[in-house]
Amino acid sequence: MGRSLLGSPRPDTRETQVVQQARAVATRRAIVEAASAEFIEHGFAGASIADIAARAGVTKGSMYFHFKSKDLLAQAVIERQREANAELQSRFAGTDLSALAVLVSMVRVLGELMRQDVVVLAAMRLAVEVPSGDDRGPTYDAWGAPTREVIVQAVAQGDLRETVDPDVLSRFLVAAFTGLQTASFASSRLVDLPERLREMWGLLLPGIVAPGREHLIPDVLLRS
Amino acid sequence: MGRSLLGSPRPDTRETQVVQQARAVATRRAIVEAASAEFIEHGFAGASIADIAARAGVTKGSMYFHFKSKDLLAQAVIERQREANAELQSRFAGTDLSALAVLVSMVRVLGELMRQDVVVLAAMRLAVEVPSGDDRGPTYDAWGAPTREVIVQAVAQGDLRETVDPDVLSRFLVAAFTGLQTASFASSRLVDLPERLREMWGLLLPGIVAPGREHLIPDVLLRS
């Protein structure tokens, strides 16, 4: 392509490489987004490679070049979720908010991400589907670890009770969030998720906030 | 069958009818259990009628006689879940336990049922899968209504705070349970579900039990 009209093809020029690479990245992204939409609509088992290719507007050959199997597509979706988690953490890294405020805000932003980014939403849907022989446990761990870290800080800052076990609370939050988004997806396609998250914090905070720090609850709830 | 050796066939005798009916019930049950196992392993979308028939050991004809579609099989599974819910409620109907103790016990027993009854487990798995155009919202309502009723009683008995909104708490418990069983299924095929439920109550109860009734928490936790 490129110079072919002017003489012999020069596929190895730097310019051509850059264009090709950008095109490959765009195609790959289109495929991952199409796969996400298909996973959300039909589940992992119900999604077909052919439908994903059709939705992305790519040929079978291009599809096979980028992703050799549906499993690899699911991995790419879950990888995007990991990136979103990392972005989410770095977003709150330099903040002067209390760890408790960060905890509540992070959960809210995760809910927002699910509503905005079809790939993040698909990762969540994949996490609640457990096909045989495929352990999605690591997905839960990926959410649990950063949550745990913030909880440890909130206990150290004296905002959460000393009796709160960071392992227990982080594990519970991840599972409860999974359930809330699942129920909210079923009832309203996530429209009511923010309200459901706020209700969760309203029930949880009085039991986990340290004695003497109850006055923080109204402000923290505003961040939920 | 039956009297055919003694003269003309008399398929309408009462005895034959009873035998045929019992056989039909047994076949139907075998199919629903096979469908449950397939739904658990492959999800609704991934399960095939042919595999379900093979697992149940029935012919295609018999399968078609009992269930004309995969949707009808899913409905039968969800129906069994409704029956299990009703049994669960009646089990605690004549009890002299406090409503708070019943609430915590019911959630525990629901977890036990999921571990013991493949059809109840399949209903739960179906509830977290939301294929397009199919709203599983009603499934959540089926769990929410009885839960709500017990919460109303626990508030009336003064064990739960007056500020606890039964709609909010029941909705949250159903969603949290959904998430806990999903995560527990992914990590341990439900082996750790009882421990996860106990942890949930340990986090929740201090914030929802009425002031002055905190002494009830250890006993209630023993029922979780």
Coordinates of C-alpha atoms in Angstrom, one line a residue:
Chain A
M1 CA 0.0 0.0 0.0
G2 CA 1.1 3.6 0.5
R3 CA 3.8 4.2 -2.1
S4 CA 2.7 1.4 -4.5
L5 CA 1.5 3.8 -7.2
L6 CA 4.9 5.6 -7.2
G7 CA 7.0 2.5 -7.5
S8 CA 7.7 -0.8 -5.7
P9 CA 5.7 -1.3 -2.5
R10 CA 7.6 -0.3 0.6
P11 CA 5.8 -2.0 3.4
D12 CA 8.6 -1.5 5.9
T13 CA 8.7 2.3 6.0
R14 CA 8.3 3.7 9.5
E15 CA 5.2 5.6 8.5
T16 CA 3.5 2.5 7.1
Q17 CA 4.3 0.6 10.3
V18 CA 2.8 3.3 12.5
V19 CA -0.4 3.4 10.4
Q20 CA -0.7 -0.4 10.5
Q21 CA -0.1 -0.5 14.2
A22 CA -2.7 2.2 14.9
R23 CA -5.1 0.3 12.7
A24 CA -4.4 -3.0 14.5
V25 CA -5.0 -1.3 17.9
A26 CA -8.3 0.2 16.7
T27 CA -9.4 -3.2 15.3
R28 CA -8.4 -5.0 18.4
R29 CA -10.4 -2.5 20.5
A30 CA -13.4 -2.8 18.3
I31 CA -13.3 -6.6 18.6
V32 CA -13.0 -6.4 22.4
E33 CA -15.9 -4.0 22.6
A34 CA -18.0 -6.2 20.3
A35 CA -17.1 -9.3 22.4
S36 CA -18.2 -7.4 25.6
A37 CA -21.6 -6.5 24.1
E38 CA -22.1 -10.1 23.1
F39 CA -21.0 -11.5 26.5
I40 CA -23.4 -9.1 28.2
E41 CA -26.3 -10.1 26.0
H42 CA -25.7 -13.8 25.7
G43 CA -23.2 -14.7 28.4
F44 CA -19.8 -16.3 27.7
A45 CA -21.3 -19.7 26.7
G46 CA -23.9 -18.1 24.5
A47 CA -21.7 -15.7 22.6
S48 CA -20.3 -16.8 19.2
I49 CA -17.0 -15.8 17.6
A50 CA -18.9 -15.2 14.3
D51 CA -21.4 -12.8 15.9
I52 CA -18.6 -11.0 17.6
A53 CA -16.7 -10.6 14.3
A54 CA -19.9 -9.4 12.6
R55 CA -20.7 -6.9 15.3
A56 CA -17.1 -5.5 15.2
G57 CA -17.3 -5.4 11.3
V58 CA -14.1 -7.5 10.9
T59 CA -13.4 -10.5 8.7
K60 CA -12.9 -14.0 10.1
G61 CA -9.3 -13.7 9.1
S62 CA -8.8 -10.5 11.0
M63 CA -10.6 -11.9 14.0
Y64 CA -8.4 -15.0 14.0
F65 CA -5.3 -12.8 13.6
H66 CA -6.2 -10.9 16.8
F67 CA -7.9 -13.6 18.9
K68 CA -7.6 -17.3 18.3
S69 CA -10.4 -18.3 20.8
K70 CA -13.3 -17.0 22.8
D71 CA -11.2 -17.6 26.0
L72 CA -8.6 -15.2 24.8
L73 CA -11.4 -12.6 24.2
A74 CA -12.6 -13.1 27.8
Q75 CA -9.1 -12.7 29.0
A76 CA -8.8 -9.4 27.1
V77 CA -12.0 -8.2 28.7
I78 CA -10.8 -9.1 32.1
E79 CA -7.5 -7.5 31.4
R80 CA -9.3 -4.2 30.6
Q81 CA -11.0 -4.6 34.0
R82 CA -7.6 -4.8 35.7
E83 CA -6.5 -1.7 33.9
A84 CA -9.6 0.1 35.1
N85 CA -8.9 -1.0 38.6
A86 CA -5.4 0.3 38.4
E87 CA -6.6 3.7 37.0
L88 CA -9.2 3.8 39.8
Q89 CA -6.5 3.3 42.4
S90 CA -4.1 5.9 40.9
R91 CA -7.0 8.4 40.7
F92 CA -7.2 8.3 44.5
A93 CA -3.5 7.9 45.2
G94 CA -2.6 11.6 45.7
T95 CA -5.8 12.6 47.4
D96 CA -6.1 14.2 50.8
L97 CA -9.4 12.4 51.5
S98 CA -9.6 10.1 54.5
A99 CA -9.2 6.4 53.6
L100 CA -12.8 5.8 54.6
A101 CA -13.9 8.5 52.1
V102 CA -11.7 6.9 49.5
L103 CA -13.2 3.5 50.1
V104 CA -16.8 4.7 49.7
S105 CA -15.8 6.8 46.6
M106 CA -14.0 4.0 44.9
V107 CA -17.0 1.7 45.1
R108 CA -19.1 4.5 43.7
V109 CA -16.7 5.1 40.8
L110 CA -16.5 1.4 40.1
G111 CA -20.3 1.5 39.7
E112 CA -20.0 4.5 37.4
L113 CA -17.3 2.7 35.3
M114 CA -19.6 -0.3 34.8
R115 CA -22.4 2.0 33.5
Q116 CA -20.0 3.9 31.2
D117 CA -17.6 1.3 29.9
V118 CA -19.1 -1.8 28.1
V119 CA -15.8 -3.7 28.6
V120 CA -15.8 -3.2 32.4
L121 CA -19.4 -4.2 32.5
A122 CA -18.7 -7.3 30.5
A123 CA -15.9 -8.2 32.9
M124 CA -18.3 -8.1 35.8
R125 CA -20.8 -10.2 33.9
L126 CA -18.1 -12.8 33.2
A127 CA -17.1 -12.8 36.8
V128 CA -20.6 -14.0 37.9
E129 CA -20.6 -16.7 35.3
V130 CA -18.6 -19.7 36.3
P131 CA -18.3 -22.2 33.4
S132 CA -17.0 -25.6 34.5
G133 CA -13.3 -25.9 34.9
D134 CA -12.8 -22.2 34.8
D135 CA -12.1 -20.6 38.1
R136 CA -12.9 -16.9 38.2
G137 CA -11.6 -16.6 41.8
P138 CA -8.6 -14.4 40.6
T139 CA -11.1 -11.8 39.3
Y140 CA -12.5 -11.4 42.8
D141 CA -9.0 -11.2 44.2
A142 CA -8.2 -8.4 41.8
W143 CA -10.9 -6.2 43.3
G144 CA -10.3 -7.4 46.9
A145 CA -6.6 -6.5 47.2
P146 CA -6.9 -2.7 46.6
T147 CA -10.1 -2.6 48.7
R148 CA -8.3 -4.3 51.6
E149 CA -5.4 -1.8 51.4
V150 CA -7.8 1.2 51.8
I151 CA -9.6 -0.5 54.7
V152 CA -6.3 -1.1 56.5
Q153 CA -5.6 2.6 56.2
A154 CA -9.1 3.6 57.4
V155 CA -8.6 1.4 60.5
A156 CA -5.2 2.9 61.1
Q157 CA -6.7 6.4 60.8
G158 CA -9.2 5.5 63.5
D159 CA -12.3 5.9 61.3
L160 CA -13.2 2.1 61.2
R161 CA -13.5 0.0 64.3
E162 CA -10.4 -1.9 65.4
T163 CA -12.5 -5.0 65.4
V164 CA -13.0 -4.7 61.6
D165 CA -10.9 -7.4 59.9
P166 CA -9.7 -5.9 56.6
D167 CA -9.8 -9.4 54.9
V168 CA -13.4 -9.9 56.0
L169 CA -14.7 -6.5 55.1
S170 CA -12.9 -6.4 51.7
R171 CA -14.1 -9.9 50.8
F172 CA -17.6 -8.9 51.8
L173 CA -17.6 -5.6 49.9
V174 CA -16.5 -7.3 46.7
A175 CA -19.2 -10.0 47.0
A176 CA -21.9 -7.6 48.0
F177 CA -21.0 -5.3 45.1
T178 CA -21.1 -8.3 42.8
G179 CA -24.6 -9.1 44.1
L180 CA -25.8 -5.5 43.9
Q181 CA -24.7 -5.0 40.4
T182 CA -26.2 -8.3 39.4
A183 CA -29.6 -7.5 40.9
S184 CA -29.5 -4.0 39.6
F185 CA -28.6 -5.2 36.1
A186 CA -31.6 -7.6 36.2
S187 CA -34.0 -5.0 37.5
S188 CA -32.9 -1.8 35.8
R189 CA -29.8 -2.4 33.6
L190 CA -27.8 -0.6 36.4
V191 CA -30.0 2.5 36.4
D192 CA -30.6 2.0 40.2
L193 CA -27.1 0.9 41.1
P194 CA -26.0 4.2 42.7
E195 CA -29.1 4.2 44.9
R196 CA -28.4 0.5 45.9
L197 CA -24.8 1.3 46.8
R198 CA -25.9 4.2 48.9
E199 CA -28.4 1.9 50.7
M200 CA -25.6 -0.6 51.4
W201 CA -23.4 2.0 53.0
G202 CA -26.3 3.3 55.0
L203 CA -26.7 -0.2 56.5
L204 CA -23.0 -1.0 56.9
L205 CA -21.4 2.2 58.1
P206 CA -23.1 2.4 61.6
G207 CA -21.7 -1.0 62.4
I208 CA -18.2 -0.5 61.2
V209 CA -17.4 3.1 61.9
A210 CA -15.4 3.5 65.1
P211 CA -17.1 4.8 68.2
G212 CA -16.8 8.6 68.4
R213 CA -16.5 8.9 64.6
E214 CA -20.2 8.5 63.8
H215 CA -20.3 12.2 62.9
L216 CA -18.3 11.3 59.7
I217 CA -21.1 9.1 58.4
P218 CA -23.3 11.8 56.7
D219 CA -20.4 13.3 54.8
V220 CA -19.1 9.8 53.8
L221 CA -22.6 8.9 52.6
L222 CA -22.6 11.9 50.3
R223 CA -19.6 10.3 48.5
S224 CA -21.5 7.0 48.0
Chain B
M1 CA -50.2 -52.8 29.3
G2 CA -51.4 -54.4 32.6
R3 CA -54.3 -56.7 31.7
S4 CA -53.4 -57.1 28.1
L5 CA -52.5 -60.8 28.5
L6 CA -55.9 -61.5 30.0
G7 CA -58.0 -60.0 27.2
S8 CA -58.4 -56.7 25.5
P9 CA -56.0 -53.9 26.7
R10 CA -57.6 -51.7 29.4
P11 CA -55.3 -48.7 29.5
D12 CA -57.8 -46.7 31.5
T13 CA -57.8 -48.8 34.7
R14 CA -57.1 -46.8 37.8
E15 CA -54.0 -48.8 38.6
T16 CA -52.4 -48.2 35.2
Q17 CA -53.1 -44.5 35.5
V18 CA -51.4 -44.3 38.9
V19 CA -48.3 -46.2 37.7
Q20 CA -48.0 -44.1 34.5
Q21 CA -48.4 -40.9 36.5
A22 CA -45.8 -41.9 39.0
R23 CA -43.4 -42.7 36.2
A24 CA -44.1 -39.4 34.5
V25 CA -43.4 -37.6 37.7
A26 CA -40.1 -39.4 38.2
T27 CA -39.1 -38.8 34.6
R28 CA -40.0 -35.1 34.9
R29 CA -37.9 -34.8 38.1
A30 CA -35.0 -36.6 36.5
I31 CA -35.1 -34.2 33.6
V32 CA -35.3 -31.1 35.8
E33 CA -32.3 -32.4 37.9
A34 CA -30.3 -33.1 34.7
A35 CA -31.2 -29.6 33.4
S36 CA -30.1 -28.1 36.7
A37 CA -26.7 -29.9 36.5
E38 CA -26.2 -28.6 32.9
F39 CA -27.3 -25.1 33.7
I40 CA -24.8 -25.0 36.6
E41 CA -21.9 -26.4 34.4
H42 CA -22.6 -24.5 31.2
G43 CA -25.0 -21.7 32.1
F44 CA -28.5 -21.3 30.5
A45 CA -27.1 -20.3 27.1
G46 CA -24.5 -23.0 27.0
A47 CA -26.8 -25.9 28.0
S48 CA -28.2 -28.0 25.3
I49 CA -31.5 -29.9 25.3
A50 CA -29.8 -32.9 23.8
D51 CA -27.2 -33.1 26.6
I52 CA -29.9 -32.6 29.2
A53 CA -31.9 -35.6 27.7
A54 CA -28.7 -37.7 27.6
R55 CA -27.8 -36.9 31.2
A56 CA -31.4 -37.7 32.3
G57 CA -31.3 -40.9 30.3
V58 CA -34.5 -40.1 28.4
T59 CA -35.4 -40.2 24.7
K60 CA -35.9 -37.0 22.7
G61 CA -39.5 -37.9 22.4
S62 CA -39.9 -38.2 26.2
M63 CA -38.0 -34.9 26.6
Y64 CA -40.3 -33.2 24.2
F65 CA -43.4 -34.6 25.9
H66 CA -42.3 -33.1 29.2
F67 CA -40.6 -29.9 28.1
K68 CA -41.0 -28.2 24.7
S69 CA -38.1 -25.7 25.2
K70 CA -35.1 -24.8 27.3
D71 CA -37.1 -21.8 28.7
L72 CA -39.7 -24.1 30.1
L73 CA -36.9 -26.1 31.8
A74 CA -35.6 -22.9 33.3
Q75 CA -39.1 -22.1 34.5
A76 CA -39.4 -25.5 36.2
V77 CA -36.1 -25.0 37.9
I78 CA -37.2 -21.6 39.2
E79 CA -40.5 -23.0 40.2
R80 CA -38.7 -25.5 42.4
Q81 CA -36.8 -22.6 44.0
R82 CA -40.2 -21.0 44.8
E83 CA -41.4 -24.2 46.5
A84 CA -38.2 -24.4 48.5
N85 CA -38.8 -20.8 49.6
A86 CA -42.3 -21.7 50.7
E87 CA -41.1 -24.7 52.6
L88 CA -38.4 -22.6 54.2
Q89 CA -41.0 -20.1 55.4
S90 CA -43.4 -22.7 56.7
R91 CA -40.5 -24.3 58.6
F92 CA -40.2 -21.2 60.7
A93 CA -43.9 -20.4 60.8
G94 CA -44.7 -22.0 64.1
T95 CA -41.4 -21.2 65.8
D96 CA -41.0 -19.3 69.1
L97 CA -37.7 -17.8 67.9
S98 CA -37.5 -14.0 67.7
A99 CA -38.0 -12.6 64.2
L100 CA -34.3 -11.6 64.2
A101 CA -33.2 -15.1 64.9
V102 CA -35.6 -16.4 62.2
L103 CA -34.1 -13.9 59.7
V104 CA -30.5 -15.0 60.3
S105 CA -31.5 -18.7 60.4
M106 CA -33.5 -18.5 57.1
V107 CA -30.5 -17.1 55.3
R108 CA -28.3 -19.9 56.7
V109 CA -30.9 -22.6 55.7
L110 CA -31.1 -21.1 52.2
G111 CA -27.4 -21.5 51.9
E112 CA -27.7 -25.1 53.1
L113 CA -30.4 -25.8 50.5
M114 CA -28.2 -24.5 47.7
R115 CA -25.5 -26.9 48.8
Q116 CA -27.8 -29.9 49.1
D117 CA -30.3 -29.4 46.3
V118 CA -28.9 -29.2 42.7
V119 CA -32.2 -27.6 41.5
V120 CA -32.1 -24.8 44.1
L121 CA -28.5 -24.2 43.2
A122 CA -29.3 -24.0 39.5
A123 CA -32.1 -21.5 40.2
M124 CA -29.6 -19.3 41.9
R125 CA -27.2 -19.6 39.0
L126 CA -30.0 -18.8 36.6
A127 CA -30.8 -15.7 38.6
V128 CA -27.3 -14.2 38.1
E129 CA -27.4 -14.8 34.4
V130 CA -29.5 -12.3 32.6
P131 CA -29.9 -13.2 28.9
S132 CA -31.2 -10.4 26.7
G133 CA -35.0 -9.8 26.8
D134 CA -35.4 -12.0 29.8
D135 CA -35.9 -10.2 33.1
R136 CA -35.1 -12.2 36.2
G137 CA -36.3 -9.4 38.5
P138 CA -39.2 -11.6 39.7
T139 CA -36.8 -14.2 41.0
Y140 CA -35.3 -11.5 43.3
D141 CA -38.7 -10.4 44.4
A142 CA -39.6 -14.0 45.3
W143 CA -36.8 -14.0 47.9
G144 CA -37.3 -10.4 48.9
A145 CA -41.0 -10.6 50.0
P146 CA -40.6 -13.2 52.8
T147 CA -37.4 -11.6 54.0
R148 CA -39.1 -8.2 54.2
E149 CA -41.9 -9.7 56.3
V150 CA -39.5 -11.1 58.9
I151 CA -37.7 -7.8 59.0
V152 CA -40.9 -5.9 59.7
Q153 CA -41.5 -8.2 62.6
A154 CA -38.0 -7.8 64.0
V155 CA -38.4 -4.1 63.9
A156 CA -41.8 -4.4 65.6
Q157 CA -40.3 -6.6 68.3
G158 CA -37.7 -3.9 69.0
D159 CA -34.7 -6.0 68.0
L160 CA -33.9 -4.0 64.8
R161 CA -33.5 -0.3 64.8
E162 CA -36.6 1.7 63.9
T163 CA -34.5 3.5 61.3
V164 CA -34.1 0.2 59.4
D165 CA -36.2 0.3 56.3
P166 CA -37.5 -3.2 55.7
D167 CA -37.6 -2.6 51.9
V168 CA -34.0 -1.5 51.9
L169 CA -32.7 -4.2 54.2
S170 CA -34.5 -7.1 52.4
R171 CA -33.4 -5.9 49.0
F172 CA -29.8 -5.6 50.3
L173 CA -29.8 -9.0 51.9
V174 CA -31.1 -10.7 48.7
A175 CA -28.5 -8.9 46.6
A176 CA -25.7 -9.5 49.1
F177 CA -26.6 -13.2 49.4
T178 CA -26.6 -13.4 45.6
G179 CA -23.1 -12.0 45.5
L180 CA -21.8 -14.1 48.4
Q181 CA -23.0 -17.3 46.8
T182 CA -21.6 -16.3 43.5
A183 CA -18.2 -15.5 44.9
S184 CA -18.3 -18.6 47.1
F185 CA -19.3 -20.8 44.1
A186 CA -16.3 -19.3 42.2
S187 CA -13.8 -19.8 44.9
S188 CA -14.9 -23.0 46.6
R189 CA -18.0 -24.4 45.0
L190 CA -19.9 -23.1 48.1
V191 CA -17.8 -24.9 50.7
D192 CA -17.0 -21.6 52.3
L193 CA -20.5 -20.1 52.0
P194 CA -21.5 -20.7 55.7
E195 CA -18.4 -18.8 56.8
R196 CA -19.0 -16.0 54.4
L197 CA -22.6 -15.6 55.6
R198 CA -21.4 -15.5 59.2
E199 CA -19.0 -12.8 58.3
M200 CA -21.8 -10.8 56.7
W201 CA -23.9 -10.9 59.8
G202 CA -20.9 -10.0 61.9
L203 CA -20.4 -6.8 59.9
L204 CA -24.1 -5.9 59.5
L205 CA -25.7 -6.7 62.9
P206 CA -23.9 -4.0 65.0
G207 CA -25.3 -1.4 62.7
I208 CA -28.9 -2.6 62.5
V209 CA -29.6 -4.1 65.9
A210 CA -31.5 -1.6 68.1
P211 CA -29.6 0.2 70.9
G212 CA -29.9 -1.8 74.1
R213 CA -30.4 -5.1 72.2
E214 CA -26.7 -5.5 71.3
H215 CA -26.5 -8.4 73.9
L216 CA -28.6 -10.5 71.4
I217 CA -25.9 -10.4 68.7
P218 CA -23.7 -13.3 70.0
D219 CA -26.7 -15.7 70.2
V220 CA -28.0 -14.5 66.8
L221 CA -24.6 -15.1 65.3
L222 CA -24.6 -18.7 66.5
R223 CA -27.6 -19.2 64.2
S224 CA -25.9 -17.8 61.2

